[in-house]
Amino acid sequence: MNYLLYNPLSNNGKGDDGKKKAAKELSGQFPDLEEIDYTSTIFEDLAKDLKAGDNLILVGGDGTLSFFANDIKTYPVCDGVTYYLYPWGTGNDFVHDLKDKDVNLKLIEINPYLEKLPKVKVGNHVQYFINNVGYGLDGMVCEVADSLKAKGKNVNYTSIALSLLSGKYERRNAKVTVDGVTKEFKEVWIAPTMNGRYYGGGMKATPEQNRLSGNLTCAVMYGQSRLHTITAFMGIFKGTHVKHTEMIEFLVGKHIHVEFDTPCALQIDGETFLDVKEYDAWYEE
């Protein structure tokens, strides 16, 4: 059986268009596609129906992929099912991360990327994540974006970030513990933990991170004036911010704990959590 699992809310509510486009383009390769609305199905029931040799094509972006990853970890599917992603989102950081790999970016087989995933714990909430846990300025960007979306306004994440950098974001002091070793940082702008290299719709935050390595990278940007930080921050789109060693440090390991001295917004693969003082992210042995 061939299944097309789509999220009508993806790509700013244009998920139905993505479903139609995918169904048209893939009908030859995957005949008799059964279309399933992800928002109105119980994945546990679908998981029971999937059998070895079946193909499941997910239509959506990073948020849909993250939700799907947690579903298949919660409701395991039998071996032999092949999962694909037909990218249909606004940020598509997962796709950005695979651009220089030998991968068909129009239809990505995602089994290898779902076999082993990191977890994050925020308060009592625990989940798997695909791309990143954003904390600090980047978390607050998502908080502001959510507010604008609720008002029906257009969202430009770069503009929001620059606005917050210019004066609205108040820096925190942080303790970052990686595999048991703690470092303290003053006046922290961002402290995300990355599974992939990209976040925020194409920002190359951790150029050396490999999502299949079993390690995570925490990128801490700290200190310096707002003007200096804006200049360095703009390089994050190409990864050239790494040369600013006076204000950014990359910490690599399997277990990362970040604690701020005052709460801040946090995002997990684009989902916002407010008033967070600390989080844990880890790969299980």
mmCIF file of C-alpha atoms in Angstrom:
data_model
loop_
_atom_site.group_PDB
_atom_site.id
_atom_site.type_symbol
_atom_site.label_atom_id
_atom_site.label_comp_id
_atom_site.label_asym_id
_atom_site.label_seq_id
_atom_site.Cartn_x
_atom_site.Cartn_y
_atom_site.Cartn_z
ATOM 1 C CA MET A 1 0.000 0.000 0.000
ATOM 2 C CA ASN A 2 1.055 3.575 -0.678
ATOM 3 C CA TYR A 3 -0.048 6.291 1.734
ATOM 4 C CA LEU A 4 0.085 10.083 1.363
ATOM 5 C CA LEU A 5 -0.026 11.623 4.835
ATOM 6 C CA TYR A 6 -0.457 15.382 4.592
ATOM 7 C CA ASN A 7 -0.828 18.286 6.983
ATOM 8 C CA PRO A 8 -3.367 20.831 5.648
ATOM 9 C CA LEU A 9 -1.969 23.427 8.077
ATOM 10 C CA SER A 10 1.588 23.237 6.726
ATOM 11 C CA ASN A 11 3.129 25.996 4.615
ATOM 12 C CA ASN A 12 0.943 28.655 6.242
ATOM 13 C CA GLY A 13 -2.274 26.737 5.645
ATOM 14 C CA LYS A 14 -1.482 25.693 2.072
ATOM 15 C CA GLY A 15 -1.124 22.014 2.894
ATOM 16 C CA ASP A 16 -3.986 20.972 0.605
ATOM 17 C CA ASP A 17 -2.116 22.497 -2.334
ATOM 18 C CA GLY A 18 0.931 20.473 -1.343
ATOM 19 C CA LYS A 19 -1.145 17.306 -1.188
ATOM 20 C CA LYS A 20 -2.516 17.863 -4.695
ATOM 21 C CA LYS A 21 0.923 18.647 -6.091
ATOM 22 C CA ALA A 22 2.470 15.582 -4.455
ATOM 23 C CA ALA A 23 -0.327 13.269 -5.573
ATOM 24 C CA LYS A 24 0.014 14.460 -9.181
ATOM 25 C CA GLU A 25 3.803 14.187 -9.280
ATOM 26 C CA LEU A 26 4.062 10.852 -7.474
ATOM 27 C CA SER A 27 1.134 8.930 -8.923
ATOM 28 C CA GLY A 28 3.355 7.161 -11.444
ATOM 29 C CA GLN A 29 5.927 6.057 -8.877
ATOM 30 C CA PHE A 30 3.359 5.270 -6.180
ATOM 31 C CA PRO A 31 0.050 4.132 -7.754
ATOM 32 C CA ASP A 32 -3.209 4.056 -5.832
ATOM 33 C CA LEU A 33 -2.079 6.602 -3.237
ATOM 34 C CA GLU A 34 -4.373 6.686 -0.236
ATOM 35 C CA GLU A 35 -4.608 10.287 0.969
ATOM 36 C CA ILE A 36 -4.812 10.779 4.736
ATOM 37 C CA ASP A 37 -5.340 14.086 6.570
ATOM 38 C CA TYR A 38 -2.786 14.060 9.390
ATOM 39 C CA THR A 39 -4.849 16.442 11.518
ATOM 40 C CA SER A 40 -7.914 14.201 11.537
ATOM 41 C CA THR A 41 -6.387 10.739 11.874
ATOM 42 C CA ILE A 42 -5.220 8.803 14.916
ATOM 43 C CA PHE A 43 -1.668 7.776 14.114
ATOM 44 C CA GLU A 44 -1.827 4.806 16.491
ATOM 45 C CA ASP A 45 -4.532 3.281 14.274
ATOM 46 C CA LEU A 46 -2.567 3.996 11.107
ATOM 47 C CA ALA A 47 0.569 2.436 12.605
ATOM 48 C CA LYS A 48 -1.310 -0.827 13.162
ATOM 49 C CA ASP A 49 -2.337 -0.955 9.489
ATOM 50 C CA LEU A 50 1.153 -0.387 8.048
ATOM 51 C CA LYS A 51 2.919 -3.518 6.819
ATOM 52 C CA ALA A 52 6.354 -4.399 5.474
ATOM 53 C CA GLY A 53 6.679 -3.176 1.904
ATOM 54 C CA ASP A 54 4.308 -0.227 2.400
ATOM 55 C CA ASN A 55 5.371 3.319 1.497
ATOM 56 C CA LEU A 56 4.308 6.339 3.541
ATOM 57 C CA ILE A 57 4.885 9.780 2.056
ATOM 58 C CA LEU A 58 4.713 12.712 4.461
ATOM 59 C CA VAL A 59 3.774 16.077 2.957
ATOM 60 C CA GLY A 60 4.791 19.013 5.136
ATOM 61 C CA GLY A 61 7.625 21.035 6.646
ATOM 62 C CA ASP A 62 9.838 20.855 9.706
ATOM 63 C CA GLY A 63 6.970 21.035 12.189
ATOM 64 C CA THR A 64 5.073 18.221 10.494
ATOM 65 C CA LEU A 65 8.239 16.111 10.317
ATOM 66 C CA SER A 66 8.953 16.669 14.022
ATOM 67 C CA PHE A 67 5.398 15.678 14.935
ATOM 68 C CA PHE A 68 5.661 12.578 12.744
ATOM 69 C CA ALA A 69 8.994 11.570 14.302
ATOM 70 C CA ASN A 70 7.465 11.649 17.767
ATOM 71 C CA ASP A 71 4.466 9.648 16.571
ATOM 72 C CA ILE A 72 6.507 6.789 15.141
ATOM 73 C CA LYS A 73 8.621 6.684 18.312
ATOM 74 C CA THR A 74 5.453 6.560 20.433
ATOM 75 C CA TYR A 75 3.554 4.111 18.222
ATOM 76 C CA PRO A 76 6.247 1.927 16.593
ATOM 77 C CA VAL A 77 5.579 0.705 13.084
ATOM 78 C CA CYS A 78 6.626 -2.739 11.849
ATOM 79 C CA ASP A 79 9.961 -3.069 10.077
ATOM 80 C CA GLY A 80 10.036 -2.788 6.314
ATOM 81 C CA VAL A 81 7.938 0.371 5.905
ATOM 82 C CA THR A 82 9.674 3.089 3.889
ATOM 83 C CA TYR A 83 9.063 6.716 4.891
ATOM 84 C CA TYR A 84 9.478 9.658 2.534
ATOM 85 C CA LEU A 85 9.233 13.414 2.969
ATOM 86 C CA TYR A 86 7.724 15.522 0.220
ATOM 87 C CA PRO A 87 8.881 18.959 1.442
ATOM 88 C CA TRP A 88 6.070 21.457 1.788
ATOM 89 C CA GLY A 89 6.843 24.031 4.443
ATOM 90 C CA THR A 90 8.082 27.550 5.011
ATOM 91 C CA GLY A 91 11.406 26.979 6.781
ATOM 92 C CA ASN A 92 12.498 23.529 5.584
ATOM 93 C CA ASP A 93 15.691 23.467 7.665
ATOM 94 C CA PHE A 94 15.791 19.693 7.417
ATOM 95 C CA VAL A 95 15.991 20.028 3.627
ATOM 96 C CA HIS A 96 18.647 22.760 3.899
ATOM 97 C CA ASP A 97 20.738 20.361 5.951
ATOM 98 C CA LEU A 98 20.732 17.762 3.163
ATOM 99 C CA LYS A 99 21.469 20.084 0.237
ATOM 100 C CA ASP A 100 25.111 19.098 -0.167
ATOM 101 C CA LYS A 101 24.383 15.400 0.324
ATOM 102 C CA ASP A 102 23.591 12.919 -2.448
ATOM 103 C CA VAL A 103 19.868 13.083 -1.748
ATOM 104 C CA ASN A 104 16.804 13.637 -3.917
ATOM 105 C CA LEU A 105 15.466 16.776 -2.246
ATOM 106 C CA LYS A 106 12.101 16.573 -4.002
ATOM 107 C CA LEU A 107 11.325 13.255 -2.327
ATOM 108 C CA ILE A 108 13.564 12.335 0.600
ATOM 109 C CA GLU A 109 13.727 8.860 2.079
ATOM 110 C CA ILE A 110 13.839 9.682 5.793
ATOM 111 C CA ASN A 111 14.235 6.264 7.457
ATOM 112 C CA PRO A 112 17.957 6.814 8.227
ATOM 113 C CA TYR A 113 17.213 10.159 9.886
ATOM 114 C CA LEU A 114 14.492 8.769 12.143
ATOM 115 C CA GLU A 115 16.286 5.688 13.461
ATOM 116 C CA LYS A 116 18.156 7.569 16.187
ATOM 117 C CA LEU A 117 16.946 10.959 17.380
ATOM 118 C CA PRO A 118 17.825 13.208 20.318
ATOM 119 C CA LYS A 119 15.383 14.065 23.081
ATOM 120 C CA VAL A 120 14.735 17.341 24.892
ATOM 121 C CA LYS A 121 13.206 17.918 28.322
ATOM 122 C CA VAL A 122 11.562 21.229 29.265
ATOM 123 C CA GLY A 123 9.936 21.101 32.683
ATOM 124 C CA ASN A 124 7.869 17.906 32.617
ATOM 125 C CA HIS A 125 7.638 17.872 28.827
ATOM 126 C CA VAL A 126 9.863 15.380 26.966
ATOM 127 C CA GLN A 127 9.976 14.833 23.215
ATOM 128 C CA TYR A 128 12.225 13.915 20.301
ATOM 129 C CA PHE A 129 13.440 16.682 18.020
ATOM 130 C CA ILE A 130 14.549 16.742 14.402
ATOM 131 C CA ASN A 131 16.515 19.960 13.933
ATOM 132 C CA ASN A 132 17.074 22.055 17.032
ATOM 133 C CA VAL A 133 16.137 23.482 20.390
ATOM 134 C CA GLY A 134 16.335 27.280 20.162
ATOM 135 C CA TYR A 135 16.863 29.249 23.359
ATOM 136 C CA GLY A 136 17.336 32.935 23.998
ATOM 137 C CA LEU A 137 16.879 35.430 21.199
ATOM 138 C CA ASP A 138 15.777 32.682 18.798
ATOM 139 C CA GLY A 139 13.122 31.471 21.204
ATOM 140 C CA MET A 140 11.828 35.003 21.613
ATOM 141 C CA VAL A 141 11.705 35.374 17.807
ATOM 142 C CA CYS A 142 9.259 32.457 17.696
ATOM 143 C CA GLU A 143 7.262 33.983 20.550
ATOM 144 C CA VAL A 144 6.859 37.247 18.618
ATOM 145 C CA ALA A 145 6.109 35.358 15.380
ATOM 146 C CA ASP A 146 3.340 33.369 17.087
ATOM 147 C CA SER A 147 1.775 36.623 18.283
ATOM 148 C CA LEU A 148 1.874 38.126 14.783
ATOM 149 C CA LYS A 149 0.389 34.983 13.223
ATOM 150 C CA ALA A 150 -2.457 35.045 15.751
ATOM 151 C CA LYS A 151 -3.258 38.565 14.542
ATOM 152 C CA GLY A 152 -3.224 37.460 10.906
ATOM 153 C CA LYS A 153 -0.046 39.389 10.108
ATOM 154 C CA ASN A 154 2.814 38.322 7.868
ATOM 155 C CA VAL A 155 5.937 37.013 9.580
ATOM 156 C CA ASN A 156 9.551 37.732 8.653
ATOM 157 C CA TYR A 157 11.824 35.923 11.094
ATOM 158 C CA THR A 158 14.949 37.843 10.071
ATOM 159 C CA SER A 159 13.242 41.205 10.625
ATOM 160 C CA ILE A 160 11.997 40.072 14.031
ATOM 161 C CA ALA A 161 15.485 38.913 15.016
ATOM 162 C CA LEU A 162 17.105 42.184 13.974
ATOM 163 C CA SER A 163 14.447 44.169 15.832
ATOM 164 C CA LEU A 164 15.059 42.187 19.027
ATOM 165 C CA LEU A 165 18.827 42.468 18.595
ATOM 166 C CA SER A 166 18.486 46.235 18.290
ATOM 167 C CA GLY A 167 17.106 46.674 21.773
ATOM 168 C CA LYS A 168 14.137 44.586 22.891
ATOM 169 C CA TYR A 169 15.949 41.400 23.839
ATOM 170 C CA GLU A 170 17.573 41.373 27.283
ATOM 171 C CA ARG A 171 20.570 39.084 27.535
ATOM 172 C CA ARG A 172 20.870 36.408 30.207
ATOM 173 C CA ASN A 173 23.776 34.780 31.976
ATOM 174 C CA ALA A 174 24.020 31.066 31.338
ATOM 175 C CA LYS A 175 25.530 27.825 32.553
ATOM 176 C CA VAL A 176 26.081 25.239 29.842
ATOM 177 C CA THR A 177 26.965 21.699 30.868
ATOM 178 C CA VAL A 178 28.128 19.262 28.188
ATOM 179 C CA ASP A 179 28.760 15.664 29.186
ATOM 180 C CA GLY A 180 29.290 16.730 32.794
ATOM 181 C CA VAL A 181 31.602 19.703 32.134
ATOM 182 C CA THR A 182 30.121 23.142 32.974
ATOM 183 C CA LYS A 183 31.047 26.506 31.462
ATOM 184 C CA GLU A 184 29.547 29.873 32.427
ATOM 185 C CA PHE A 185 28.770 32.660 29.961
ATOM 186 C CA LYS A 186 27.808 36.295 30.548
ATOM 187 C CA GLU A 187 25.278 38.267 28.486
ATOM 188 C CA VAL A 188 24.104 35.401 26.270
ATOM 189 C CA TRP A 189 22.237 36.135 23.054
ATOM 190 C CA ILE A 190 21.514 32.590 21.910
ATOM 191 C CA ALA A 191 22.208 29.106 23.277
ATOM 192 C CA PRO A 192 20.523 26.627 20.893
ATOM 193 C CA THR A 193 21.284 22.929 20.801
ATOM 194 C CA MET A 194 21.474 21.673 17.245
ATOM 195 C CA ASN A 195 20.913 18.235 15.765
ATOM 196 C CA GLY A 196 21.262 19.604 12.218
ATOM 197 C CA ARG A 197 23.207 22.554 10.893
ATOM 198 C CA TYR A 198 20.298 24.872 10.094
ATOM 199 C CA TYR A 199 17.486 26.604 11.922
ATOM 200 C CA GLY A 200 15.272 29.663 11.568
ATOM 201 C CA GLY A 201 14.546 29.062 7.886
ATOM 202 C CA GLY A 202 18.065 28.756 6.533
ATOM 203 C CA MET A 203 20.435 30.015 9.239
ATOM 204 C CA LYS A 204 23.595 27.873 9.210
ATOM 205 C CA ALA A 205 24.068 28.014 12.958
ATOM 206 C CA THR A 206 26.408 25.032 13.404
ATOM 207 C CA PRO A 207 28.269 24.359 10.145
ATOM 208 C CA GLU A 208 30.149 21.321 11.489
ATOM 209 C CA GLN A 209 27.184 19.532 13.063
ATOM 210 C CA ASN A 210 26.298 16.121 11.603
ATOM 211 C CA ARG A 211 22.800 14.835 12.405
ATOM 212 C CA LEU A 212 23.925 11.225 12.007
ATOM 213 C CA SER A 213 26.947 11.523 14.319
ATOM 214 C CA GLY A 214 25.118 10.831 17.598
ATOM 215 C CA ASN A 215 26.387 14.148 18.998
ATOM 216 C CA LEU A 216 24.718 17.525 19.495
ATOM 217 C CA THR A 217 26.221 21.014 19.216
ATOM 218 C CA CYS A 218 25.327 23.936 21.477
ATOM 219 C CA ALA A 219 26.166 27.290 19.874
ATOM 220 C CA VAL A 220 26.581 30.018 22.497
ATOM 221 C CA MET A 221 26.711 33.619 21.250
ATOM 222 C CA TYR A 222 27.478 36.006 24.080
ATOM 223 C CA GLY A 223 28.862 39.415 25.130
ATOM 224 C CA GLN A 224 29.757 42.211 22.721
ATOM 225 C CA SER A 225 27.718 45.292 21.830
ATOM 226 C CA ARG A 226 24.422 45.132 19.998
ATOM 227 C CA LEU A 227 25.973 46.651 16.856
ATOM 228 C CA HIS A 228 28.863 44.181 16.863
ATOM 229 C CA THR A 229 26.428 41.329 17.439
ATOM 230 C CA ILE A 230 24.174 42.379 14.552
ATOM 231 C CA THR A 231 27.196 42.366 12.236
ATOM 232 C CA ALA A 232 28.254 38.915 13.395
ATOM 233 C CA PHE A 233 24.695 37.577 13.427
ATOM 234 C CA MET A 234 24.134 38.414 9.762
ATOM 235 C CA GLY A 235 26.914 35.975 8.916
ATOM 236 C CA ILE A 236 24.874 33.118 10.350
ATOM 237 C CA PHE A 237 23.041 32.685 7.051
ATOM 238 C CA LYS A 238 26.253 31.529 5.382
ATOM 239 C CA GLY A 239 27.953 30.172 8.475
ATOM 240 C CA THR A 240 30.613 32.902 8.495
ATOM 241 C CA HIS A 241 29.698 33.886 12.063
ATOM 242 C CA VAL A 242 32.063 31.129 13.195
ATOM 243 C CA LYS A 243 35.039 33.439 12.660
ATOM 244 C CA HIS A 244 33.845 35.650 15.522
ATOM 245 C CA THR A 245 35.556 33.529 18.155
ATOM 246 C CA GLU A 246 35.458 36.452 20.583
ATOM 247 C CA MET A 247 31.709 36.010 20.981
ATOM 248 C CA ILE A 248 30.679 32.527 19.906
ATOM 249 C CA GLU A 249 31.610 29.079 21.170
ATOM 250 C CA PHE A 250 30.541 25.639 19.973
ATOM 251 C CA LEU A 251 30.185 22.882 22.563
ATOM 252 C CA VAL A 252 29.783 19.310 21.298
ATOM 253 C CA GLY A 253 28.565 16.270 23.200
ATOM 254 C CA LYS A 254 25.825 13.726 23.814
ATOM 255 C CA HIS A 255 24.123 15.443 26.776
ATOM 256 C CA ILE A 256 23.672 19.213 26.960
ATOM 257 C CA HIS A 257 22.085 21.164 29.801
ATOM 258 C CA VAL A 258 21.498 24.907 29.459
ATOM 259 C CA GLU A 259 20.353 27.097 32.341
ATOM 260 C CA PHE A 260 19.629 30.849 32.198
ATOM 261 C CA ASP A 261 19.566 33.085 35.272
ATOM 262 C CA THR A 262 16.140 34.428 34.197
ATOM 263 C CA PRO A 263 13.446 32.672 32.108
ATOM 264 C CA CYS A 264 13.144 33.106 28.356
ATOM 265 C CA ALA A 265 11.126 31.679 25.475
ATOM 266 C CA LEU A 266 12.325 28.441 23.907
ATOM 267 C CA GLN A 267 11.364 26.668 20.700
ATOM 268 C CA ILE A 268 11.587 23.006 19.708
ATOM 269 C CA ASP A 269 11.508 22.557 15.941
ATOM 270 C CA GLY A 270 9.440 25.750 15.760
ATOM 271 C CA GLU A 271 7.028 25.038 18.645
ATOM 272 C CA THR A 272 7.252 27.749 21.306
ATOM 273 C CA PHE A 273 7.466 27.266 25.073
ATOM 274 C CA LEU A 274 7.311 30.346 27.310
ATOM 275 C CA ASP A 275 9.133 31.245 30.540
ATOM 276 C CA VAL A 276 11.745 28.502 30.377
ATOM 277 C CA LYS A 277 14.736 28.704 32.692
ATOM 278 C CA GLU A 278 16.530 25.501 31.670
ATOM 279 C CA TYR A 279 16.449 22.549 29.333
ATOM 280 C CA ASP A 280 18.175 19.222 28.742
ATOM 281 C CA ALA A 281 18.953 17.705 25.347
ATOM 282 C CA TRP A 282 20.583 14.348 24.838
ATOM 283 C CA TYR A 283 21.287 11.325 22.722
ATOM 284 C CA GLU A 284 20.633 8.086 24.516
ATOM 285 C CA GLU A 285 23.415 5.511 24.509
#
